[in-house]
Amino acid sequence: NAGVTQTPKFRILKIGQSMTLQCTQDMNHNYMYWYRQDPGMGLKLIYYSVGAGITDKGEVPNGYNVSRSTTEDFPLRLELAAPSQTSVYFCASSYSGTPSNYGYTFGSGTRLTVV
Amino acid sequence: AQTVTQSQPEMSVQEAETVTLSCTYDTSESDYYLFWYKQPPSRQMILVIRQEAYKQQNATENRFSVNFQKAAKSFSLKISDSQLGDAAMYFCAYRTTNSGNTPLVFGKGTRLSVIA
């Protein structure tokens, strides 16, 4: 049982390049999330999904896109990378049944630097 | 919108001593969940403890316990017998239950150092 798998772990992008951060979970969780973590700012929600084919914006969605074609996968797309997108990105998933008081299962994060 | 505030950016504790990390939150909901997550230098996010708002009894997990004061909207984490491995960032998080499985809202974190 691998949990939540994120790839890559590290990446350096040049301004204007694009890339996709991959996220896969094998726990049959319906709910998946993307957060970014900036120093001293905690974790801010970028996008989330409550099931295949359904996505919603979080607090900081600008500059990002997501898709959810399967229960397992929730990739995050960066188009036209900017230095402000330098951050650590976390994917997470959670149980959708009852009770819903279980926390998230997190991936190990992706450290992205845009230069 | 719900907010979570951690007023202590950094804390330190002597090994084997006890430390309390503070967390307050703002909500108009009556039913919700609260969490503490630990993030060691490995960057992995680890669930430490959870609390259901409808339960008056404070949650405990081994050396970790919370002081949940619903009226004051306070949710502090107490770490007893601190160990070197407790050194990490600690995040407080909130989730309402009234709108289904809504995303967690996180505080900005407290960096805990443990002094040998």
Short mmCIF file of C-alpha atoms in Angstrom, two decimals, chain A residues 9 31 33 35 37 40 42 45 90 94-95 100-104 106 108-109, chain B residues 33 35 37 39 43-45 47 50 52 91 95 101-104 106-108:
data_model
loop_
_atom_site.label_atom_id
_atom_site.label_comp_id
_atom_site.label_asym_id
_atom_site.label_seq_id
_atom_site.Cartn_x
_atom_site.Cartn_y
_atom_site.Cartn_z
CA LYS A 9 10.44 15.27 -5.76
CA TYR A 31 -11.23 13.34 -2.25
CA TYR A 33 -6.21 18.08 -2.86
CA TYR A 35 -1.63 22.59 -1.52
CA GLN A 37 3.64 25.57 1.17
CA GLY A 40 6.05 31.11 7.15
CA GLY A 42 1.49 27.40 6.10
CA LEU A 45 -5.21 25.17 -1.04
CA PHE A 90 1.75 18.73 -1.57
CA SER A 94 -8.91 11.70 2.22
CA TYR A 95 -11.64 9.23 2.99
CA SER A 100 -15.09 12.14 7.88
CA ASN A 101 -12.91 13.04 10.81
CA TYR A 102 -9.87 11.31 9.48
CA GLY A 103 -7.18 13.65 8.34
CA TYR A 104 -5.41 13.60 5.06
CA PHE A 106 -0.12 13.38 2.22
CA SER A 108 6.05 13.54 0.19
CA GLY A 109 5.94 16.85 -1.65
CA TYR B 33 -12.82 18.71 13.42
CA PHE B 35 -6.05 18.44 13.78
CA TYR B 37 0.13 17.81 11.94
CA GLN B 39 6.31 18.16 9.55
CA ARG B 43 9.00 17.31 4.73
CA GLN B 44 6.49 14.50 5.26
CA MET B 45 3.21 15.62 6.86
CA LEU B 47 -1.04 13.43 11.60
CA ARG B 50 -7.42 14.90 16.02
CA GLU B 52 -14.07 16.23 17.23
CA PHE B 91 0.51 22.83 11.91
CA ARG B 95 -12.32 21.23 8.89
CA ASN B 101 -15.92 16.69 3.28
CA THR B 102 -14.51 20.21 2.95
CA PRO B 103 -10.79 20.90 2.64
CA LEU B 104 -8.61 21.46 5.66
CA PHE B 106 -4.16 25.27 8.02
CA GLY B 107 -2.43 27.71 10.32
CA LYS B 108 0.98 29.12 9.43
#
